Amino acid sequence: MSTSGIDRYDDLFWRDEYEPITESDEFLQEIADKADLPSLLVAIAAATGDTAVLTEDLRPPLTPVDTIGHPHGGMSEAQQHKARELALTGLRRLRDERITSVGMLSDTAVTDVLGYLTGGNADWSDSLKHELDLAEDKSAAPDWRFEDVAEGRRFEVLIVGAGVSGIAAGHRYRQAGVPFTMIDAADRLGGTWQKNHYPGVRLDTPTFGYSYSFAQRVDWPHQFAEGGEIDDYLNTVAERAGLIDLIEFGTRLVSSRWDDEAGAWIVVTRDAQGAERTRTFQAIVSAVGQLDIPNIPDFPGAERFRGVAMHSQEWDDSYDWRGKRVAVIGTGASAYQIVPAIYEEVASLTVFQRSAPWMLPAPTYHDNHSEAFAWLVRKVPYYGQWYRLWVITQGIPGRFHTVRAEKDWPGAPLSVSATNRKVRDELIARLTEQFEGRPDLLEIAVPSYPPGAKRMLRDNGVWAKALMAESTTVSTHAIVELTETGIRTADGTHHEVDLIVYATGFKPSDYLDGVEVIGRGGVEIHEFWKGDARAYNGITVPGYPNFFMLYGPNIGGVVAGSLHFMLERAGEYSLEAIREVLDRGVKALDVTPEALDRFVEWVDRENRLMAWGQPYVRSWYQNSVGRVSQVWPYTNAEYWKITEHVNPDDYDFLP
Ligand code: NAP
């Protein structure tokens, strides 16, 4: 794999050359039959330079996806037939003309390709160009260098956290040559992916929607990557980006105080030995993550329990759970992965369910990518990257249409609209099939809230299978206390266990918990927030100059969009904000309270229209004052629009 194209192509995984196609027509026909057609047609068009194959009549209709995705974006049989013929002709051409590479596309070709993939929705194009290396105006990497705009000026940034967001920001800051120090409290990078190594951990969104625009790995083995694969990926990215040696591991941010006079943050960090150090930075980028502070319920008697207890994120690999009596508390995304991974090897398993999860069908959840897919990414130039772009394109509208609430909908509180009820009925039909012969389990498996009101899981039947196993018990009674040997529930049952797994989630609304951030006027940020974390574009907070949050409040998409896009954009926006400061020769910029209020009002309005914003719904999407402070209710394309440029009208500039 060559990296020689890095400067021209904004991709740490860029390949100049692909393996030549040498196979027979029959083999190519098989490939055309198995390929994702929109991705393949676009790949052929780009590699041959002939976008005429992307005709209007072959545009995938992008039929709205209620539960299970539609192959080829919902193309009709007739469209698929014609597309396969064109694909076969194209594959033969790549073979016969020995086309093994692809280069920059003309603006017209980019328009043709994006017009084809988006069904002509020009509104999405700019956000998609952020992901497309073959577009000359891929506007993701900085087009400026620190020394060109601020030669000789002391300006050092502190990036806090070396997880998914911190790595993205570090890469862009390094490209711009902005001096920075990166710290992470852990002794390894990877954030959530180095912390979560419980049995069964893997992505619950498609792998191809979960990577950086600047590091487009395409040879992923699994359709939903295992946790270790993401961890390896992040390490590889950090290494290729030259970041690893720049990270101070075992270093925690303790406090930061803005000094108006100096125009800088006075920062205290603590190392693994507890030694504190005070230093000065002109800006802070907080990339501390969101689902990171374990929520461990305060059950009476917890200190009495003599067995082993651990939170899913704090899994102790040295403890052998096999053959033990195990309790798993919680039925969210983590429990959903742990339970099927362990149930066959434990002596007994008791699952404590407070509310049942909705699960979207994902029949291939544990599957590898097919051999045909592996062939395509090796031999058809840029096929894997086109496939990634296509996954991201389909993720723009995502499933918003299934969670938007109809006014005065009579089906509440079980559904929020006719489409939502249709989804509910479809998912219940699946559960009915899965729990055949176990009406007791079916009864408790059907959630009593609308689909989408809480995060939906991906299901290929393993959850039901694990719950139906002879050695598994599901308890829906409230836990009243822990004893020396187990868990007592409200029905009076005592469950004897050796291991308690708290799969009880996190405290996502406690942004910057454990860190003191004192802004202008001496106000600590948590005092400013009063339990309701708010940030303009999820990034900046009035009174906290040159302080940028990545994965801040209201940034997480839950039924649509790419999280990496959101996090990368927040990092790139912070870099552009710093450029504004440097260009203007001022000390700092500080977002106005009006801009923040406007933003919060805008996201609140939309969140209130969603399943998760209904007054009868409670989930981790809401904070302690009941506002939905975690969720981004719009599309990636909308986030592109609001972060494309730093609007000076929204900021005060501090001389
Ligand atoms: P979660 O979704 O918040 O689930 C926590 C579970 O614990 C819920 O079932 C909750 O019940 C239950 N619970 C909490 N307090 C309880 C109590 N006092 N008594 C009984 N039950 C209690 O947490 P998670 O499963 O760790 O997942 C959190 C988020 O992390 C996910 O939504 C997802 O965004 C992310 N995640 C992603 C992946 C992935 O991509 N691979 C994997 C894991 C997690 P209620 O529902 O009634 O509150």
XYZ file of C-alpha atoms and ligand atoms in Angstrom:
703
model
C 0.000 0.000 0.000
C 1.480 3.272 -1.049
C 1.239 6.424 0.929
C 2.837 8.541 -1.749
C -0.421 10.269 -2.554
C -0.970 11.691 0.920
C -0.250 15.253 -0.056
C -2.507 15.251 -3.067
C -5.123 12.947 -1.611
C -6.375 13.616 1.878
C -6.342 9.944 2.848
C -3.857 8.133 5.064
C -4.955 4.882 3.412
C -4.669 6.156 -0.155
C -3.677 3.579 -2.801
C -2.110 4.602 -6.086
C -2.537 1.205 -7.695
C -5.042 -1.614 -7.512
C -4.476 -5.205 -8.598
C -5.161 -5.721 -12.308
C -8.296 -7.610 -13.252
C -7.410 -10.837 -15.039
C -10.512 -12.960 -14.527
C -12.870 -14.410 -17.127
C -16.134 -12.886 -18.324
C -18.023 -15.552 -16.349
C -16.265 -14.538 -13.152
C -16.937 -10.861 -13.825
C -20.586 -11.662 -14.394
C -20.701 -13.245 -10.933
C -19.095 -10.148 -9.451
C -21.610 -7.881 -11.195
C -24.378 -10.062 -9.761
C -23.058 -9.708 -6.225
C -21.767 -6.128 -6.197
C -23.528 -3.140 -4.768
C -24.636 -1.620 -8.056
C -24.601 2.130 -7.324
C -21.075 1.832 -5.869
C -19.844 -0.264 -8.781
C -21.312 1.950 -11.501
C -19.789 5.020 -9.912
C -16.422 3.282 -9.478
C -16.402 2.287 -13.148
C -17.458 5.756 -14.241
C -14.683 7.375 -12.204
C -11.960 4.937 -13.226
C -12.826 5.033 -16.935
C -13.619 8.746 -16.928
C -16.956 7.976 -18.545
C -19.777 9.258 -16.362
C -22.278 8.799 -19.196
C -23.158 5.395 -17.680
C -24.734 7.214 -14.723
C -27.987 7.882 -16.497
C -31.037 9.362 -14.763
C -33.098 6.242 -15.312
C -30.554 4.261 -13.299
C -30.493 6.563 -10.297
C -31.190 4.621 -7.109
C -34.510 5.933 -5.783
C -33.271 5.947 -2.161
C -36.552 4.510 -0.961
C -36.998 5.466 2.707
C -35.765 2.662 4.940
C -38.173 1.753 7.754
C -36.417 -1.259 9.238
C -34.206 -3.301 6.932
C -32.146 -1.602 4.198
C -33.115 -1.925 0.551
C -30.465 -3.442 -1.711
C -29.024 -0.998 -4.245
C -30.876 1.926 -2.683
C -34.229 0.512 -3.715
C -33.458 0.130 -7.457
C -36.215 -1.687 -9.332
C -35.582 -5.103 -10.901
C -35.455 -3.469 -14.331
C -32.933 -0.890 -13.116
C -30.819 -3.596 -11.534
C -30.875 -5.657 -14.711
C -29.688 -2.772 -16.852
C -27.137 -1.675 -14.231
C -25.654 -5.196 -14.111
C -25.211 -5.240 -17.859
C -23.434 -1.901 -17.734
C -21.360 -3.064 -14.771
C -20.220 -6.165 -16.659
C -19.242 -4.085 -19.676
C -17.383 -1.723 -17.338
C -15.520 -4.504 -15.537
C -14.412 -5.962 -18.846
C -13.204 -2.551 -19.896
C -11.167 -2.163 -16.689
C -9.623 -5.565 -17.421
C -9.020 -5.112 -21.147
C -7.621 -1.589 -20.828
C -5.665 -2.546 -17.668
C -7.127 0.300 -15.667
C -5.690 -0.022 -12.162
C -5.909 3.467 -10.731
C -8.126 6.482 -10.404
C -7.296 10.144 -10.132
C -8.906 13.483 -9.417
C -12.249 13.998 -11.111
C -13.269 17.075 -13.031
C -15.879 19.258 -11.321
C -18.425 18.084 -13.867
C -17.665 14.443 -13.138
C -18.023 15.087 -9.392
C -21.394 16.708 -10.023
C -22.472 13.762 -12.176
C -21.393 11.196 -9.612
C -22.928 12.938 -6.612
C -26.070 13.738 -8.587
C -26.371 10.037 -9.345
C -25.805 8.817 -5.785
C -28.003 11.427 -4.114
C -30.887 11.176 -6.557
C -30.169 14.735 -7.620
C -30.288 16.134 -4.101
C -27.765 18.938 -4.560
C -28.261 19.989 -0.942
C -26.200 17.019 0.224
C -23.285 17.470 -2.170
C -21.082 19.747 -0.099
C -21.182 17.515 2.949
C -20.423 14.516 0.738
C -17.469 16.271 -0.879
C -15.989 16.377 2.607
C -15.672 12.605 2.218
C -14.549 12.483 -1.414
C -10.815 12.578 -2.111
C -11.396 12.691 -5.825
C -13.066 16.109 -5.608
C -10.600 18.979 -6.028
C -12.638 20.990 -3.557
C -12.831 18.337 -0.836
C -12.873 20.905 1.912
C -11.687 19.011 4.928
C -7.928 19.453 5.308
C -6.719 22.957 6.206
C -5.458 24.942 3.227
C -3.190 27.111 5.366
C -0.127 26.748 7.577
C 0.405 28.302 10.967
C 3.752 29.813 9.997
C 2.148 31.626 7.053
C -0.464 33.390 9.142
C 1.137 33.744 12.575
C 4.894 33.438 12.230
C 6.582 34.003 15.551
C 3.390 34.146 17.598
C 3.185 31.893 20.659
C 0.000 29.966 20.253
C -0.240 26.489 21.684
C -3.350 24.367 21.850
C -4.173 21.667 24.383
C -6.080 18.729 22.887
C -7.623 16.712 25.689
C -8.248 13.092 24.771
C -6.809 10.695 22.194
C -9.991 8.885 21.233
C -11.915 9.149 17.970
C -12.375 12.952 18.233
C -8.924 13.775 19.564
C -7.182 11.823 16.811
C -9.269 13.626 14.167
C -8.420 17.026 15.627
C -4.744 16.139 16.140
C -4.429 15.156 12.495
C -5.945 18.391 11.212
C -3.949 20.577 13.642
C -0.797 18.807 12.576
C -1.631 19.394 8.913
C -2.008 23.114 9.656
C 1.175 23.147 11.713
C -0.621 24.624 14.717
C 1.457 23.748 17.794
C -0.405 21.504 20.200
C 0.009 19.207 23.151
C -2.251 16.176 23.295
C -2.979 14.436 26.561
C -4.936 11.353 27.486
C -5.663 10.055 30.964
C -5.241 6.453 29.770
C -1.975 4.775 28.926
C -3.144 3.972 25.380
C -5.030 5.819 22.693
C -8.434 4.824 21.357
C -10.827 6.304 23.922
C -13.990 4.270 24.107
C -12.475 1.530 21.934
C -9.544 0.870 24.214
C -11.790 0.966 27.281
C -14.576 -1.293 26.064
C -13.266 -4.827 25.574
C -16.101 -6.814 27.110
C -17.038 -10.111 25.405
C -18.879 -9.513 22.154
C -17.978 -5.842 21.760
C -18.401 -4.664 18.185
C -19.896 -1.826 16.198
C -23.641 -1.556 16.058
C -23.577 0.665 13.014
C -22.158 -0.467 9.641
C -18.360 -0.428 9.596
C -18.248 1.588 6.378
C -20.085 4.449 8.037
C -17.612 4.481 10.911
C -14.248 5.741 9.716
C -12.489 9.025 9.080
C -12.774 10.893 5.806
C -8.981 11.142 5.948
C -8.350 7.464 6.678
C -10.576 5.408 4.421
C -9.671 1.841 5.241
C -11.503 -0.472 2.856
C -10.342 -3.991 3.706
C -12.484 -4.311 6.831
C -13.229 -7.978 7.438
C -16.567 -7.531 9.211
C -19.740 -5.781 8.192
C -19.987 -4.599 11.815
C -16.391 -4.373 13.018
C -15.283 -6.005 16.243
C -14.061 -3.687 18.993
C -10.453 -4.821 18.591
C -10.549 -4.007 14.869
C -11.600 -0.427 15.584
C -8.930 -0.178 18.258
C -6.288 -1.372 15.745
C -7.621 1.034 13.129
C -7.333 4.003 15.488
C -3.767 3.030 16.363
C -2.870 2.693 12.687
C -4.432 6.060 11.880
C -2.598 7.759 14.748
C 0.658 6.173 13.645
C 0.242 7.186 9.989
C -0.780 10.675 11.080
C 2.416 10.920 13.127
C 0.487 11.486 16.348
C 1.575 8.673 18.630
C 4.808 10.266 19.803
C 2.995 13.533 20.408
C 0.547 12.139 22.960
C 1.236 12.496 26.685
C -0.393 9.392 28.086
C -1.400 8.998 31.710
C -2.102 12.726 31.905
C -5.461 14.030 33.034
C -6.840 17.557 32.720
C -7.769 18.677 36.221
C -8.635 22.334 35.818
C -8.343 25.259 33.485
C -8.841 28.926 34.186
C -9.078 31.649 31.550
C -6.721 34.538 32.142
C -8.117 37.569 30.327
C -4.937 39.572 30.649
C -2.734 36.844 29.215
C -5.385 35.686 26.759
C -4.662 32.129 27.766
C -5.877 29.150 29.720
C -3.936 28.321 32.863
C -4.177 24.591 32.932
C -3.442 22.041 35.658
C -2.802 18.461 34.581
C -2.146 15.419 36.748
C 0.006 12.471 35.781
C -0.490 8.810 36.670
C 1.615 9.237 39.813
C -0.561 12.118 40.973
C 1.969 14.841 40.237
C 0.347 18.074 39.120
C 1.734 20.473 36.579
C 0.598 23.959 35.645
C 1.007 25.188 32.093
C -0.417 27.757 29.740
C -2.297 27.244 26.492
C -3.932 29.761 24.177
C -6.754 27.371 23.295
C -8.246 24.112 24.495
C -9.890 21.435 22.397
C -11.845 19.098 24.631
C -12.162 15.656 23.040
C -13.051 13.791 26.214
C -15.891 11.732 24.761
C -19.483 11.394 25.803
C -20.309 7.788 26.732
C -17.457 7.411 29.113
C -18.494 7.970 32.736
C -20.003 4.677 33.978
C -23.459 4.850 35.493
C -23.436 2.415 38.392
C -26.778 2.438 40.214
C -26.568 2.908 43.943
C -28.240 -0.347 45.017
C -28.596 -0.784 48.783
C -26.103 -3.325 50.099
C -23.770 -3.087 47.090
C -20.748 -2.963 49.411
C -21.808 -6.261 51.017
C -21.616 -8.298 47.815
C -18.651 -10.705 48.100
C -18.545 -11.810 44.462
C -17.068 -9.861 41.574
C -18.840 -6.792 40.187
C -17.808 -4.795 37.153
C -19.197 -2.238 34.768
C -19.217 -3.215 31.090
C -16.583 -0.558 30.366
C -14.364 -1.811 33.181
C -14.301 -5.453 32.165
C -11.634 -7.387 34.032
C -10.085 -9.755 31.496
C -8.245 -11.610 34.249
C -11.519 -12.839 35.755
C -12.716 -16.129 34.285
C -16.486 -15.843 34.034
C -16.843 -19.226 32.378
C -18.764 -21.716 34.499
C -19.894 -18.952 36.890
C -23.358 -17.741 37.896
C -23.623 -14.380 36.194
C -26.014 -11.447 36.534
C -26.218 -8.829 33.791
C -28.063 -5.680 34.829
C -29.422 -3.706 31.882
C -30.616 -4.508 28.382
C -29.052 -1.700 26.337
C -26.404 -1.777 23.602
C -23.653 -3.199 25.829
C -25.792 -5.933 27.434
C -27.069 -6.811 23.966
C -23.519 -7.745 22.999
C -22.367 -9.305 26.281
C -25.324 -11.626 26.890
C -25.174 -13.561 23.579
C -21.368 -13.748 23.847
C -21.324 -15.463 27.252
C -24.575 -17.332 27.808
C -23.395 -20.670 26.443
C -20.371 -20.841 28.714
C -21.735 -19.707 32.064
C -23.367 -21.899 34.702
C -26.372 -19.605 34.811
C -27.263 -16.173 33.548
C -29.817 -13.793 34.993
C -30.658 -10.727 32.943
C -32.237 -7.870 34.866
C -34.418 -5.887 32.516
C -35.989 -2.559 33.442
C -37.232 -1.846 29.941
C -36.957 -3.898 26.776
C -34.882 -2.623 23.834
C -36.160 -2.121 20.305
C -34.026 -4.012 17.837
C -33.724 -3.288 14.130
C -33.184 -6.327 11.935
C -29.567 -6.793 10.913
C -29.411 -10.369 9.605
C -25.698 -10.075 8.736
C -24.690 -8.567 12.079
C -21.916 -11.084 12.767
C -20.962 -11.715 9.137
C -17.789 -11.007 7.231
C -17.850 -9.015 4.057
C -18.290 -11.414 1.145
C -15.463 -12.716 -1.024
C -16.913 -10.760 -3.936
C -16.690 -7.598 -1.828
C -13.057 -8.347 -0.932
C -12.288 -8.876 -4.630
C -13.973 -5.599 -5.570
C -11.995 -3.512 -3.068
C -8.748 -5.091 -4.254
C -9.358 -4.819 -7.977
C -11.783 -2.050 -8.825
C -10.081 1.272 -8.182
C -11.735 3.115 -5.304
C -14.701 0.723 -5.069
C -14.374 0.502 -1.266
C -14.293 4.277 -0.911
C -17.300 4.666 -3.197
C -19.101 2.054 -1.162
C -18.248 4.053 1.995
C -19.559 7.237 0.368
C -22.724 5.410 -0.653
C -23.283 4.133 2.902
C -22.834 7.701 4.154
C -25.161 9.071 1.468
C -27.927 6.684 2.486
C -27.282 7.640 6.106
C -28.106 11.302 5.454
C -31.882 10.823 5.507
C -31.388 7.701 7.651
C -34.551 6.763 9.519
C -35.761 10.248 10.452
C -39.084 9.594 8.751
C -39.796 6.740 11.179
C -39.325 8.781 14.362
C -40.955 12.106 13.499
C -44.028 12.543 15.689
C -47.445 13.397 14.267
C -49.327 16.044 16.186
C -52.041 14.589 18.443
C -51.194 11.072 17.285
C -53.690 8.726 18.966
C -51.227 5.822 19.192
C -49.097 7.567 21.849
C -47.352 6.550 24.077
C -46.626 3.368 22.100
C -45.947 5.023 18.768
C -45.595 8.566 17.427
C -46.932 8.327 13.881
C -48.430 5.965 11.333
C -44.948 5.068 10.013
C -43.660 4.620 13.536
C -46.563 2.303 14.318
C -45.836 0.334 11.139
C -42.230 -0.086 12.296
C -43.468 -1.091 15.742
C -45.784 -3.724 14.258
C -43.017 -5.070 12.023
C -40.582 -5.353 14.905
C -43.187 -7.013 17.116
C -43.854 -9.554 14.344
C -40.132 -10.379 14.351
C -40.077 -10.739 18.117
C -43.125 -13.006 17.919
C -41.251 -15.275 15.520
C -38.068 -15.201 17.565
C -39.781 -16.023 20.880
C -42.001 -18.739 19.446
C -43.031 -21.110 22.235
C -42.080 -18.619 24.967
C -45.074 -16.329 25.448
C -43.663 -15.386 28.874
C -40.574 -13.866 27.228
C -42.449 -12.357 24.295
C -44.651 -10.447 26.691
C -41.702 -8.737 28.328
C -39.688 -8.360 25.103
C -42.062 -5.824 23.556
C -41.075 -2.295 24.602
C -43.734 -0.003 26.001
C -42.371 3.091 24.263
C -42.177 4.100 20.594
C -39.423 2.729 18.342
C -36.607 5.245 18.181
C -37.434 6.894 21.512
C -34.286 5.237 22.850
C -31.329 3.925 20.911
C -32.280 0.944 18.767
C -30.073 -2.145 18.656
C -29.121 -4.333 15.674
C -30.504 -7.790 15.742
C -29.831 -11.068 13.993
C -31.724 -13.213 16.479
C -28.904 -13.847 18.970
C -30.548 -11.863 21.780
C -33.759 -13.905 21.739
C -31.763 -17.120 21.457
C -29.715 -16.214 24.528
C -32.775 -15.224 26.567
C -34.553 -18.447 25.625
C -31.625 -20.658 26.678
C -32.318 -23.077 29.515
C -29.652 -21.560 31.724
C -30.952 -17.983 31.274
C -33.533 -16.249 33.456
C -34.939 -12.816 32.730
C -36.095 -10.825 35.727
C -38.182 -7.709 35.233
C -38.618 -7.033 38.939
C -36.874 -4.028 40.411
C -33.627 -4.717 42.193
C -34.170 -3.860 45.863
C -30.804 -4.809 47.310
C -27.536 -6.617 46.870
C -26.607 -9.213 49.462
C -23.354 -10.985 50.243
C -24.175 -13.630 47.668
C -26.462 -12.067 45.140
C -29.325 -9.801 44.166
C -32.761 -9.541 45.740
C -35.641 -8.301 43.571
C -38.962 -6.735 44.533
C -40.850 -10.029 44.134
C -38.756 -11.390 47.037
C -36.551 -13.657 44.880
C -32.900 -13.911 45.828
C -30.660 -14.541 42.813
C -27.389 -16.188 43.889
C -24.570 -15.025 41.615
C -20.764 -14.978 41.424
C -20.454 -12.071 38.997
C -22.536 -8.921 38.570
C -22.093 -7.088 35.281
C -23.353 -3.536 35.359
C -24.407 -2.993 31.737
C -26.166 0.075 33.049
C -24.769 2.637 30.659
C -23.137 5.983 31.179
C -23.773 9.543 32.311
C -23.609 11.216 28.921
C -25.175 14.487 29.965
C -22.458 15.130 32.557
C -20.245 16.895 30.050
C -16.738 17.650 31.313
C -17.487 15.905 34.587
C -14.493 15.925 36.896
C -12.859 18.837 35.102
C -12.990 22.407 36.356
C -13.295 24.998 33.589
C -13.382 28.586 34.828
C -14.134 31.124 32.139
C -14.273 34.910 31.858
C -15.721 36.439 34.974
C -14.685 33.449 37.074
C -17.726 31.312 36.354
C -17.156 27.544 36.361
C -18.712 25.936 33.283
C -20.953 23.545 35.250
C -22.298 26.498 37.218
C -23.040 28.210 33.918
C -24.808 25.120 32.615
C -26.757 24.297 35.796
C -27.222 20.676 34.705
C -28.100 21.646 31.134
C -24.930 21.522 29.019
C -25.259 23.728 25.970
C -22.770 24.715 23.289
C -23.116 26.632 20.051
C -22.925 24.102 17.202
C -22.060 21.697 20.018
C -18.640 23.373 20.095
C -18.341 26.790 21.782
C -19.743 28.187 25.030
C -20.133 31.929 25.800
C -17.668 33.091 28.430
C -15.166 30.342 27.593
C -12.922 31.872 24.906
C -10.873 29.653 22.640
C -12.481 26.615 24.258
C -13.845 24.036 21.829
C -15.809 20.908 22.553
C -15.778 17.938 20.195
C -18.691 15.535 20.638
C -20.202 18.289 22.725
C -23.889 18.774 23.537
C -26.468 18.003 20.816
C -24.000 16.494 18.366
C -24.819 12.775 18.426
C -26.979 11.502 15.579
C -29.076 8.487 16.559
C -31.147 7.488 13.539
C -29.083 9.087 10.783
C -25.682 10.357 9.820
C -22.047 9.564 10.422
C -20.654 10.307 13.872
C -17.154 10.653 12.423
C -18.430 13.384 10.134
C -19.804 15.317 13.096
C -16.644 14.917 15.170
C -14.297 15.721 12.308
C -16.312 18.803 11.440
C -16.235 20.051 15.018
C -12.442 19.691 15.020
C -12.091 21.386 11.646
C -14.399 24.191 12.762
C -12.261 24.769 15.858
C -9.206 25.006 13.630
C -10.902 27.553 11.419
C -11.907 29.524 14.501
C -8.264 29.602 15.564
C -7.317 30.796 12.124
C -9.790 33.695 12.576
C -8.038 34.570 15.834
C -4.613 34.416 14.220
C -5.672 36.355 11.118
C -7.228 39.117 13.172
C -4.262 39.278 15.509
C -6.595 39.051 18.516
C -6.205 36.928 21.631
C -9.362 34.945 21.379
C -12.887 34.555 20.154
C -15.889 34.068 22.397
C -19.272 33.001 21.104
C -22.135 35.378 21.892
C -24.945 34.287 24.239
C -27.428 35.172 21.479
C -25.806 32.747 19.054
C -25.954 29.990 21.659
C -29.609 30.675 22.492
C -30.516 30.660 18.816
C -28.761 27.340 18.275
C -30.309 25.675 21.320
C -33.765 26.904 20.417
C -33.294 25.518 16.894
C -32.210 22.028 17.990
C -34.771 21.883 20.814
C -37.573 22.700 18.416
C -36.660 19.777 16.176
C -35.909 17.361 19.003
C -39.381 18.006 20.422
C -40.830 16.689 17.156
C -39.008 13.374 17.454
C -39.927 10.158 19.268
C -37.193 10.836 21.843
C -38.528 14.324 22.502
C -42.026 13.267 23.543
C -42.954 14.263 27.098
C -43.723 10.684 28.117
C -40.294 9.338 27.092
C -37.249 9.051 29.380
C -33.797 8.031 28.177
C -30.136 8.957 28.359
C -30.756 11.368 25.497
C -32.134 13.785 28.105
C -30.245 15.559 30.850
C -31.149 16.241 34.473
C -33.434 19.128 33.532
C -35.228 17.026 30.934
C -33.831 18.692 27.821
C -32.605 16.427 25.024
C -28.996 17.546 25.215
C -27.235 14.630 23.544
C -29.025 14.325 20.230
C -28.513 16.113 16.925
C -31.937 16.091 15.270
C -30.938 17.206 11.769
C -28.902 15.666 8.939
C -25.152 15.682 8.381
C -25.813 18.050 5.497
C -27.313 20.568 7.956
C -24.285 20.262 10.206
C -22.057 20.932 7.238
C -23.983 24.136 6.544
C -23.657 25.508 10.063
C -20.004 24.568 10.443
C -18.781 25.335 6.929
C -17.561 28.732 8.041
C -17.021 30.440 11.349
C -19.509 33.300 11.221
C -17.784 36.342 12.762
C -21.186 37.821 13.662
C -21.626 35.023 16.184
C -18.419 35.838 18.026
C -16.814 38.562 20.082
C -13.139 38.949 19.345
C -10.979 39.705 22.373
C -8.121 42.101 21.590
P -27.698 2.035 27.934
O -28.105 1.885 26.540
O -27.923 3.312 28.630
O -28.362 0.848 28.717
C -28.329 0.781 30.096
C -29.263 -0.300 30.545
O -29.191 -0.388 31.950
C -30.713 0.001 30.180
O -31.342 -1.197 29.848
C -31.245 0.590 31.465
O -32.625 0.434 31.616
C -30.498 -0.248 32.478
N -30.405 0.386 33.780
C -29.825 1.569 34.080
N -29.962 1.813 35.389
C -30.622 0.759 35.922
C -31.083 0.436 37.207
N -30.890 1.270 38.225
N -31.739 -0.722 37.398
C -31.960 -1.553 36.355
N -31.566 -1.302 35.094
C -30.899 -0.153 34.889
O -26.129 1.715 28.129
P -25.176 0.864 27.203
O -25.805 -0.406 26.863
O -23.843 0.823 27.844
O -25.100 1.732 25.907
C -24.917 3.139 25.974
C -24.639 3.681 24.624
O -23.292 3.362 24.293
C -25.436 3.091 23.495
O -26.711 3.610 23.353
C -24.551 3.374 22.336
O -24.693 4.712 21.916
C -23.200 3.145 22.925
N -22.759 1.778 22.676
C -22.377 1.483 21.416
C -21.967 0.220 21.134
C -21.502 -0.078 19.764
O -21.580 0.624 18.827
N -20.962 -1.171 19.578
C -21.957 -0.765 22.097
C -22.340 -0.429 23.377
C -22.739 0.850 23.659
P -33.640 1.539 31.009
O -33.643 1.335 29.523
O -34.927 1.233 31.642
O -33.102 2.871 31.387
